[in-house]
mmCIF file with all atom_site columns, C-alpha atoms in Angstrom:
data_model
loop_
_atom_site.group_PDB
_atom_site.id
_atom_site.type_symbol
_atom_site.label_atom_id
_atom_site.label_alt_id
_atom_site.label_comp_id
_atom_site.label_asym_id
_atom_site.label_entity_id
_atom_site.label_seq_id
_atom_site.pdbx_PDB_ins_code
_atom_site.Cartn_x
_atom_site.Cartn_y
_atom_site.Cartn_z
_atom_site.occupancy
_atom_site.B_iso_or_equiv
_atom_site.pdbx_formal_charge
_atom_site.auth_seq_id
_atom_site.auth_comp_id
_atom_site.auth_asym_id
_atom_site.auth_atom_id
_atom_site.pdbx_PDB_model_num
ATOM 1   C CA . MET A 1 1   ? 177.604 91.415  35.178 1.00 47.00 ? 1   MET A CA 1
ATOM 2   C CA . GLU A 1 2   ? 180.438 88.887  35.191 1.00 54.00 ? 2   GLU A CA 1
ATOM 3   C CA . ALA A 1 3   ? 178.040 86.002  35.916 1.00 57.00 ? 3   ALA A CA 1
ATOM 4   C CA . LEU A 1 4   ? 175.951 87.059  32.955 1.00 62.00 ? 4   LEU A CA 1
ATOM 5   C CA . HIS A 1 5   ? 179.033 87.290  30.730 1.00 61.00 ? 5   HIS A CA 1
ATOM 6   C CA . LEU A 1 6   ? 178.361 90.949  29.946 1.00 74.00 ? 6   LEU A CA 1
ATOM 7   C CA . PRO A 1 7   ? 181.119 93.543  29.599 1.00 72.00 ? 7   PRO A CA 1
ATOM 8   C CA . PRO A 1 8   ? 181.137 95.877  32.610 1.00 69.00 ? 8   PRO A CA 1
ATOM 9   C CA . GLU A 1 9   ? 180.748 98.960  30.430 1.00 78.00 ? 9   GLU A CA 1
ATOM 10  C CA . ASP A 1 10  ? 177.294 97.644  29.319 1.00 84.00 ? 10  ASP A CA 1
ATOM 11  C CA . LEU A 1 11  ? 175.794 98.793  32.569 1.00 82.00 ? 11  LEU A CA 1
ATOM 12  C CA . VAL A 1 12  ? 177.518 101.458 34.658 1.00 86.00 ? 12  VAL A CA 1
ATOM 13  C CA . ALA A 1 13  ? 176.413 103.397 37.682 1.00 85.00 ? 13  ALA A CA 1
ATOM 14  C CA . VAL A 1 14  ? 176.064 107.104 36.923 1.00 90.00 ? 14  VAL A CA 1
ATOM 15  C CA . ARG A 1 15  ? 178.799 109.098 38.599 1.00 90.00 ? 15  ARG A CA 1
ATOM 16  C CA . PRO A 1 16  ? 177.792 111.046 41.722 1.00 86.00 ? 16  PRO A CA 1
ATOM 17  C CA . THR A 1 17  ? 178.762 114.303 39.899 1.00 89.00 ? 17  THR A CA 1
ATOM 18  C CA . GLN A 1 18  ? 176.216 113.492 37.184 1.00 92.00 ? 18  GLN A CA 1
ATOM 19  C CA . TYR A 1 19  ? 173.526 111.770 39.258 1.00 90.00 ? 19  TYR A CA 1
ATOM 20  C CA . ARG A 1 20  ? 171.407 114.743 40.335 1.00 91.00 ? 20  ARG A CA 1
ATOM 21  C CA . ALA A 1 21  ? 171.410 116.452 36.916 1.00 94.00 ? 21  ALA A CA 1
ATOM 22  C CA . VAL A 1 22  ? 170.316 113.304 35.072 1.00 95.00 ? 22  VAL A CA 1
ATOM 23  C CA . LEU A 1 23  ? 167.722 112.313 37.720 1.00 94.00 ? 23  LEU A CA 1
ATOM 24  C CA . ASN A 1 24  ? 166.263 115.837 37.777 1.00 94.00 ? 24  ASN A CA 1
ATOM 25  C CA . ARG A 1 25  ? 166.016 115.886 33.978 1.00 96.00 ? 25  ARG A CA 1
ATOM 26  C CA . ILE A 1 26  ? 164.095 112.635 34.034 1.00 96.00 ? 26  ILE A CA 1
ATOM 27  C CA . LEU A 1 27  ? 161.796 113.835 36.782 1.00 95.00 ? 27  LEU A CA 1
ATOM 28  C CA . GLU A 1 28  ? 161.209 117.254 35.119 1.00 96.00 ? 28  GLU A CA 1
ATOM 29  C CA . THR A 1 29  ? 160.611 115.699 31.686 1.00 96.00 ? 29  THR A CA 1
ATOM 30  C CA . PHE A 1 30  ? 158.285 112.873 32.645 1.00 96.00 ? 30  PHE A CA 1
ATOM 31  C CA . THR A 1 31  ? 156.591 113.651 35.939 1.00 94.00 ? 31  THR A CA 1
ATOM 32  C CA . VAL A 1 32  ? 154.478 116.382 37.507 1.00 92.00 ? 32  VAL A CA 1
ATOM 33  C CA . TYR A 1 33  ? 156.756 116.197 40.573 1.00 90.00 ? 33  TYR A CA 1
ATOM 34  C CA . GLY A 1 34  ? 159.897 117.679 38.996 1.00 87.00 ? 34  GLY A CA 1
ATOM 35  C CA . ALA A 1 35  ? 162.978 117.639 41.139 1.00 83.00 ? 35  ALA A CA 1
ATOM 36  C CA . GLN A 1 36  ? 160.891 117.182 44.310 1.00 82.00 ? 36  GLN A CA 1
ATOM 37  C CA . GLY A 1 37  ? 160.216 113.590 43.059 1.00 80.00 ? 37  GLY A CA 1
ATOM 38  C CA . GLN A 1 38  ? 163.611 112.306 44.144 1.00 76.00 ? 38  GLN A CA 1
ATOM 39  C CA . GLU A 1 39  ? 162.203 110.891 47.372 1.00 76.00 ? 39  GLU A CA 1
ATOM 40  C CA . ARG A 1 40  ? 158.846 109.688 45.991 1.00 77.00 ? 40  ARG A CA 1
ATOM 41  C CA . LEU A 1 41  ? 157.808 106.186 45.431 1.00 81.00 ? 41  LEU A CA 1
ATOM 42  C CA . TRP A 1 42  ? 155.745 105.236 42.383 1.00 87.00 ? 42  TRP A CA 1
ATOM 43  C CA . LEU A 1 43  ? 156.733 107.983 39.957 1.00 90.00 ? 43  LEU A CA 1
ATOM 44  C CA . TRP A 1 44  ? 154.201 106.485 37.490 1.00 91.00 ? 44  TRP A CA 1
ATOM 45  C CA . GLU A 1 45  ? 151.365 107.950 39.566 1.00 91.00 ? 45  GLU A CA 1
ATOM 46  C CA . GLY A 1 46  ? 152.556 111.382 38.326 1.00 92.00 ? 46  GLY A CA 1
ATOM 47  C CA . PHE A 1 47  ? 153.494 110.796 34.676 1.00 95.00 ? 47  PHE A CA 1
ATOM 48  C CA . LYS A 1 48  ? 152.784 113.724 32.380 1.00 94.00 ? 48  LYS A CA 1
ATOM 49  C CA . GLY A 1 49  ? 152.349 113.774 28.644 1.00 89.00 ? 49  GLY A CA 1
ATOM 50  C CA . GLU A 1 50  ? 151.204 110.987 26.297 1.00 90.00 ? 50  GLU A CA 1
ATOM 51  C CA . HIS A 1 51  ? 151.438 107.553 27.827 1.00 93.00 ? 51  HIS A CA 1
ATOM 52  C CA . PHE A 1 52  ? 150.122 104.051 27.296 1.00 94.00 ? 52  PHE A CA 1
ATOM 53  C CA . ALA A 1 53  ? 149.778 101.277 29.903 1.00 93.00 ? 53  ALA A CA 1
ATOM 54  C CA . LEU A 1 54  ? 149.882 97.570  29.090 1.00 92.00 ? 54  LEU A CA 1
ATOM 55  C CA . PRO A 1 55  ? 148.741 95.126  31.797 1.00 88.00 ? 55  PRO A CA 1
ATOM 56  C CA . LEU A 1 56  ? 151.065 92.084  32.176 1.00 87.00 ? 56  LEU A CA 1
ATOM 57  C CA . ASP A 1 57  ? 149.993 88.689  33.416 1.00 82.00 ? 57  ASP A CA 1
ATOM 58  C CA . GLU A 1 58  ? 153.004 88.630  35.755 1.00 76.00 ? 58  GLU A CA 1
ATOM 59  C CA . PRO A 1 59  ? 156.209 90.615  36.400 1.00 70.00 ? 59  PRO A CA 1
ATOM 60  C CA . GLY A 1 60  ? 158.497 90.448  33.403 1.00 76.00 ? 60  GLY A CA 1
ATOM 61  C CA . GLY A 1 61  ? 158.397 93.619  31.427 1.00 79.00 ? 61  GLY A CA 1
ATOM 62  C CA . TRP A 1 62  ? 161.915 92.798  30.280 1.00 77.00 ? 62  TRP A CA 1
ATOM 63  C CA . HIS A 1 63  ? 160.286 90.269  27.894 1.00 81.00 ? 63  HIS A CA 1
ATOM 64  C CA . TRP A 1 64  ? 159.088 93.208  25.861 1.00 86.00 ? 64  TRP A CA 1
ATOM 65  C CA . LEU A 1 65  ? 162.307 95.155  25.627 1.00 86.00 ? 65  LEU A CA 1
ATOM 66  C CA . SER A 1 66  ? 163.653 93.479  22.521 1.00 85.00 ? 66  SER A CA 1
ATOM 67  C CA . ARG A 1 67  ? 160.385 94.293  20.712 1.00 88.00 ? 67  ARG A CA 1
ATOM 68  C CA . LEU A 1 68  ? 160.527 97.917  21.714 1.00 93.00 ? 68  LEU A CA 1
ATOM 69  C CA . VAL A 1 69  ? 164.124 99.103  21.694 1.00 92.00 ? 69  VAL A CA 1
ATOM 70  C CA . PRO A 1 70  ? 167.248 97.922  19.820 1.00 92.00 ? 70  PRO A CA 1
ATOM 71  C CA . PRO A 1 71  ? 169.515 95.927  22.186 1.00 90.00 ? 71  PRO A CA 1
ATOM 72  C CA . ASP A 1 72  ? 172.542 98.133  21.527 1.00 91.00 ? 72  ASP A CA 1
ATOM 73  C CA . GLU A 1 73  ? 170.706 101.371 22.242 1.00 94.00 ? 73  GLU A CA 1
ATOM 74  C CA . GLN A 1 74  ? 172.202 103.349 25.170 1.00 95.00 ? 74  GLN A CA 1
ATOM 75  C CA . VAL A 1 75  ? 169.644 104.361 27.816 1.00 95.00 ? 75  VAL A CA 1
ATOM 76  C CA . TRP A 1 76  ? 169.285 105.398 31.415 1.00 96.00 ? 76  TRP A CA 1
ATOM 77  C CA . LEU A 1 77  ? 168.022 102.880 33.995 1.00 93.00 ? 77  LEU A CA 1
ATOM 78  C CA . LEU A 1 78  ? 166.345 104.268 37.078 1.00 91.00 ? 78  LEU A CA 1
ATOM 79  C CA . ALA A 1 79  ? 165.838 101.486 39.684 1.00 86.00 ? 79  ALA A CA 1
ATOM 80  C CA . GLU A 1 80  ? 163.803 102.007 42.796 1.00 80.00 ? 80  GLU A CA 1
ATOM 81  C CA . ASP A 1 81  ? 165.672 101.581 46.082 1.00 66.00 ? 81  ASP A CA 1
ATOM 82  C CA . TRP A 1 82  ? 163.200 99.103  47.486 1.00 61.00 ? 82  TRP A CA 1
ATOM 83  C CA . ASP A 1 83  ? 165.201 98.315  50.660 1.00 60.00 ? 83  ASP A CA 1
ATOM 84  C CA . GLY A 1 84  ? 166.187 101.887 51.682 1.00 60.00 ? 84  GLY A CA 1
ATOM 85  C CA . GLN A 1 85  ? 169.962 101.664 51.199 1.00 64.00 ? 85  GLN A CA 1
ATOM 86  C CA . LYS A 1 86  ? 170.364 105.018 49.378 1.00 55.00 ? 86  LYS A CA 1
ATOM 87  C CA . LEU A 1 87  ? 171.558 107.945 51.458 1.00 58.00 ? 87  LEU A CA 1
ATOM 88  C CA . GLU A 1 88  ? 170.018 110.480 49.094 1.00 66.00 ? 88  GLU A CA 1
ATOM 89  C CA . GLY A 1 89  ? 166.955 110.010 46.955 1.00 62.00 ? 89  GLY A CA 1
ATOM 90  C CA . ASN A 1 90  ? 164.941 106.901 46.278 1.00 71.00 ? 90  ASN A CA 1
ATOM 91  C CA . TYR A 1 91  ? 166.544 105.738 43.041 1.00 81.00 ? 91  TYR A CA 1
ATOM 92  C CA . TRP A 1 92  ? 169.715 104.147 41.686 1.00 85.00 ? 92  TRP A CA 1
ATOM 93  C CA . LEU A 1 93  ? 170.740 105.462 38.287 1.00 91.00 ? 93  LEU A CA 1
ATOM 94  C CA . PHE A 1 94  ? 172.677 103.626 35.597 1.00 92.00 ? 94  PHE A CA 1
ATOM 95  C CA . ARG A 1 95  ? 173.663 104.141 31.994 1.00 95.00 ? 95  ARG A CA 1
ATOM 96  C CA . GLY A 1 96  ? 173.782 101.068 29.725 1.00 93.00 ? 96  GLY A CA 1
ATOM 97  C CA . ARG A 1 97  ? 172.751 99.057  26.733 1.00 93.00 ? 97  ARG A CA 1
ATOM 98  C CA . VAL A 1 98  ? 169.182 97.841  26.551 1.00 92.00 ? 98  VAL A CA 1
ATOM 99  C CA . GLY A 1 99  ? 170.273 94.267  25.956 1.00 90.00 ? 99  GLY A CA 1
ATOM 100 C CA . ALA A 1 100 ? 172.389 94.264  29.122 1.00 86.00 ? 100 ALA A CA 1
ATOM 101 C CA . ILE A 1 101 ? 169.633 95.865  31.123 1.00 87.00 ? 101 ILE A CA 1
ATOM 102 C CA . GLY A 1 102 ? 167.213 93.202  29.939 1.00 88.00 ? 102 GLY A CA 1
ATOM 103 C CA . ALA A 1 103 ? 169.614 90.418  30.951 1.00 84.00 ? 103 ALA A CA 1
ATOM 104 C CA . VAL A 1 104 ? 170.080 91.938  34.376 1.00 84.00 ? 104 VAL A CA 1
ATOM 105 C CA . LEU A 1 105 ? 166.307 92.501  34.942 1.00 81.00 ? 105 LEU A CA 1
ATOM 106 C CA . ARG A 1 106 ? 165.642 88.891  33.967 1.00 82.00 ? 106 ARG A CA 1
ATOM 107 C CA . GLU A 1 107 ? 167.761 87.804  37.029 1.00 76.00 ? 107 GLU A CA 1
ATOM 108 C CA . LEU A 1 108 ? 166.232 90.110  39.600 1.00 76.00 ? 108 LEU A CA 1
ATOM 109 C CA . PHE A 1 109 ? 163.149 89.790  41.779 1.00 71.00 ? 109 PHE A CA 1
ATOM 110 C CA . ALA A 1 110 ? 160.305 92.026  40.508 1.00 68.00 ? 110 ALA A CA 1
ATOM 111 C CA . PHE A 1 111 ? 160.756 95.705  41.444 1.00 75.00 ? 111 PHE A CA 1
ATOM 112 C CA . GLU A 1 112 ? 159.856 99.026  39.857 1.00 84.00 ? 112 GLU A CA 1
ATOM 113 C CA . TYR A 1 113 ? 162.219 100.397 37.256 1.00 90.00 ? 113 TYR A CA 1
ATOM 114 C CA . TYR A 1 114 ? 162.237 103.068 34.584 1.00 92.00 ? 114 TYR A CA 1
ATOM 115 C CA . ILE A 1 115 ? 164.205 102.929 31.299 1.00 95.00 ? 115 ILE A CA 1
ATOM 116 C CA . VAL A 1 116 ? 164.754 106.320 29.705 1.00 96.00 ? 116 VAL A CA 1
ATOM 117 C CA . ALA A 1 117 ? 166.002 107.267 26.250 1.00 96.00 ? 117 ALA A CA 1
ATOM 118 C CA . LYS A 1 118 ? 169.440 108.773 26.506 1.00 96.00 ? 118 LYS A CA 1
ATOM 119 C CA . ASP A 1 119 ? 168.004 111.905 24.796 1.00 97.00 ? 119 ASP A CA 1
ATOM 120 C CA . PHE A 1 120 ? 165.032 111.967 27.231 1.00 97.00 ? 120 PHE A CA 1
ATOM 121 C CA . GLN A 1 121 ? 162.431 111.488 24.469 1.00 96.00 ? 121 GLN A CA 1
ATOM 122 C CA . TRP A 1 122 ? 160.658 108.523 26.036 1.00 96.00 ? 122 TRP A CA 1
ATOM 123 C CA . LEU A 1 123 ? 160.390 106.463 29.187 1.00 97.00 ? 123 LEU A CA 1
ATOM 124 C CA . LEU A 1 124 ? 159.369 102.842 29.836 1.00 95.00 ? 124 LEU A CA 1
ATOM 125 C CA . CYS A 1 125 ? 158.312 101.719 33.303 1.00 93.00 ? 125 CYS A CA 1
ATOM 126 C CA . GLU A 1 126 ? 157.272 98.422  34.913 1.00 91.00 ? 126 GLU A CA 1
ATOM 127 C CA . THR A 1 127 ? 155.206 98.880  38.085 1.00 89.00 ? 127 THR A CA 1
ATOM 128 C CA . HIS A 1 128 ? 154.578 96.585  41.062 1.00 85.00 ? 128 HIS A CA 1
ATOM 129 C CA . HIS A 1 129 ? 151.048 96.207  39.694 1.00 89.00 ? 129 HIS A CA 1
ATOM 130 C CA . ASN A 1 130 ? 152.412 94.393  36.621 1.00 88.00 ? 130 ASN A CA 1
ATOM 131 C CA . MET A 1 131 ? 151.825 97.322  34.305 1.00 90.00 ? 131 MET A CA 1
ATOM 132 C CA . LEU A 1 132 ? 154.242 98.274  31.543 1.00 90.00 ? 132 LEU A CA 1
ATOM 133 C CA . ILE A 1 133 ? 153.873 101.991 30.887 1.00 95.00 ? 133 ILE A CA 1
ATOM 134 C CA . GLY A 1 134 ? 155.373 103.948 28.062 1.00 95.00 ? 134 GLY A CA 1
ATOM 135 C CA . VAL A 1 135 ? 155.584 107.700 28.114 1.00 96.00 ? 135 VAL A CA 1
ATOM 136 C CA . GLY A 1 136 ? 156.395 109.673 24.982 1.00 95.00 ? 136 GLY A CA 1
ATOM 137 C CA . THR A 1 137 ? 155.162 109.223 21.406 1.00 92.00 ? 137 THR A CA 1
ATOM 138 C CA . HIS A 1 138 ? 158.070 107.007 20.241 1.00 91.00 ? 138 HIS A CA 1
ATOM 139 C CA . ILE A 1 139 ? 157.667 104.306 22.891 1.00 94.00 ? 139 ILE A CA 1
ATOM 140 C CA . THR A 1 140 ? 153.875 104.460 23.172 1.00 93.00 ? 140 THR A CA 1
ATOM 141 C CA . GLU A 1 141 ? 153.496 103.730 19.445 1.00 94.00 ? 141 GLU A CA 1
ATOM 142 C CA . ARG A 1 142 ? 155.924 100.827 19.694 1.00 92.00 ? 142 ARG A CA 1
ATOM 143 C CA . LEU A 1 143 ? 154.218 99.484  22.803 1.00 92.00 ? 143 LEU A CA 1
ATOM 144 C CA . LYS A 1 144 ? 150.790 99.686  21.201 1.00 93.00 ? 144 LYS A CA 1
ATOM 145 C CA . ALA A 1 145 ? 152.019 97.933  18.101 1.00 91.00 ? 145 ALA A CA 1
ATOM 146 C CA . ALA A 1 146 ? 153.746 95.176  20.141 1.00 87.00 ? 146 ALA A CA 1
ATOM 147 C CA . ALA A 1 147 ? 150.661 94.693  22.238 1.00 86.00 ? 147 ALA A CA 1
ATOM 148 C CA . LYS A 1 148 ? 148.530 94.147  19.083 1.00 85.00 ? 148 LYS A CA 1
ATOM 149 C CA . LEU A 1 149 ? 150.909 91.462  17.896 1.00 75.00 ? 149 LEU A CA 1
ATOM 150 C CA . SER A 1 150 ? 150.909 89.674  21.309 1.00 70.00 ? 150 SER A CA 1
ATOM 151 C CA . PRO A 1 151 ? 147.651 90.061  23.227 1.00 55.00 ? 151 PRO A CA 1
ATOM 152 C CA . SER A 1 152 ? 149.023 88.334  26.350 1.00 53.00 ? 152 SER A CA 1
ATOM 153 C CA . SER A 1 153 ? 152.387 89.007  27.973 1.00 44.00 ? 153 SER A CA 1
ATOM 154 C CA . SER A 1 154 ? 152.587 85.349  28.782 1.00 41.00 ? 154 SER A CA 1
ATOM 155 C CA . ASP A 1 155 ? 152.968 84.692  25.071 1.00 40.00 ? 155 ASP A CA 1
ATOM 156 C CA . SER A 1 156 ? 156.207 86.682  25.056 1.00 39.00 ? 156 SER A CA 1
#
């Protein structure tokens, strides 16, 4: 965060005492797996409810964030533990501002992540298949509208 000149409070790891409750709420709200999804890879294979998938030309779903969510909006970030460092579960969980999350994602090698509204009304995911998936009416409508304005992600 320091290298990106972002205040540390703009992206904070969720405390261990809150981790399970927040993660379970995300899993229960957006997936058919529920709490049993903590160890799963590819949560997007089990999304439930209204969703919309936008194919991307290459990894870089973060390009779309500013068109979909205000940069100061507080959200949850669920990041896949791609190298197996977690002792429990398969995801790292953070709370932060969308603008800071976009800045961090821009610096990382492509991996699967999920951005979730603080009130659990919507979820946005980028998969390893270069798909940007929105779940929930609010984000699917915004994603569809943004896709109409920019037919190719390489234009973003």
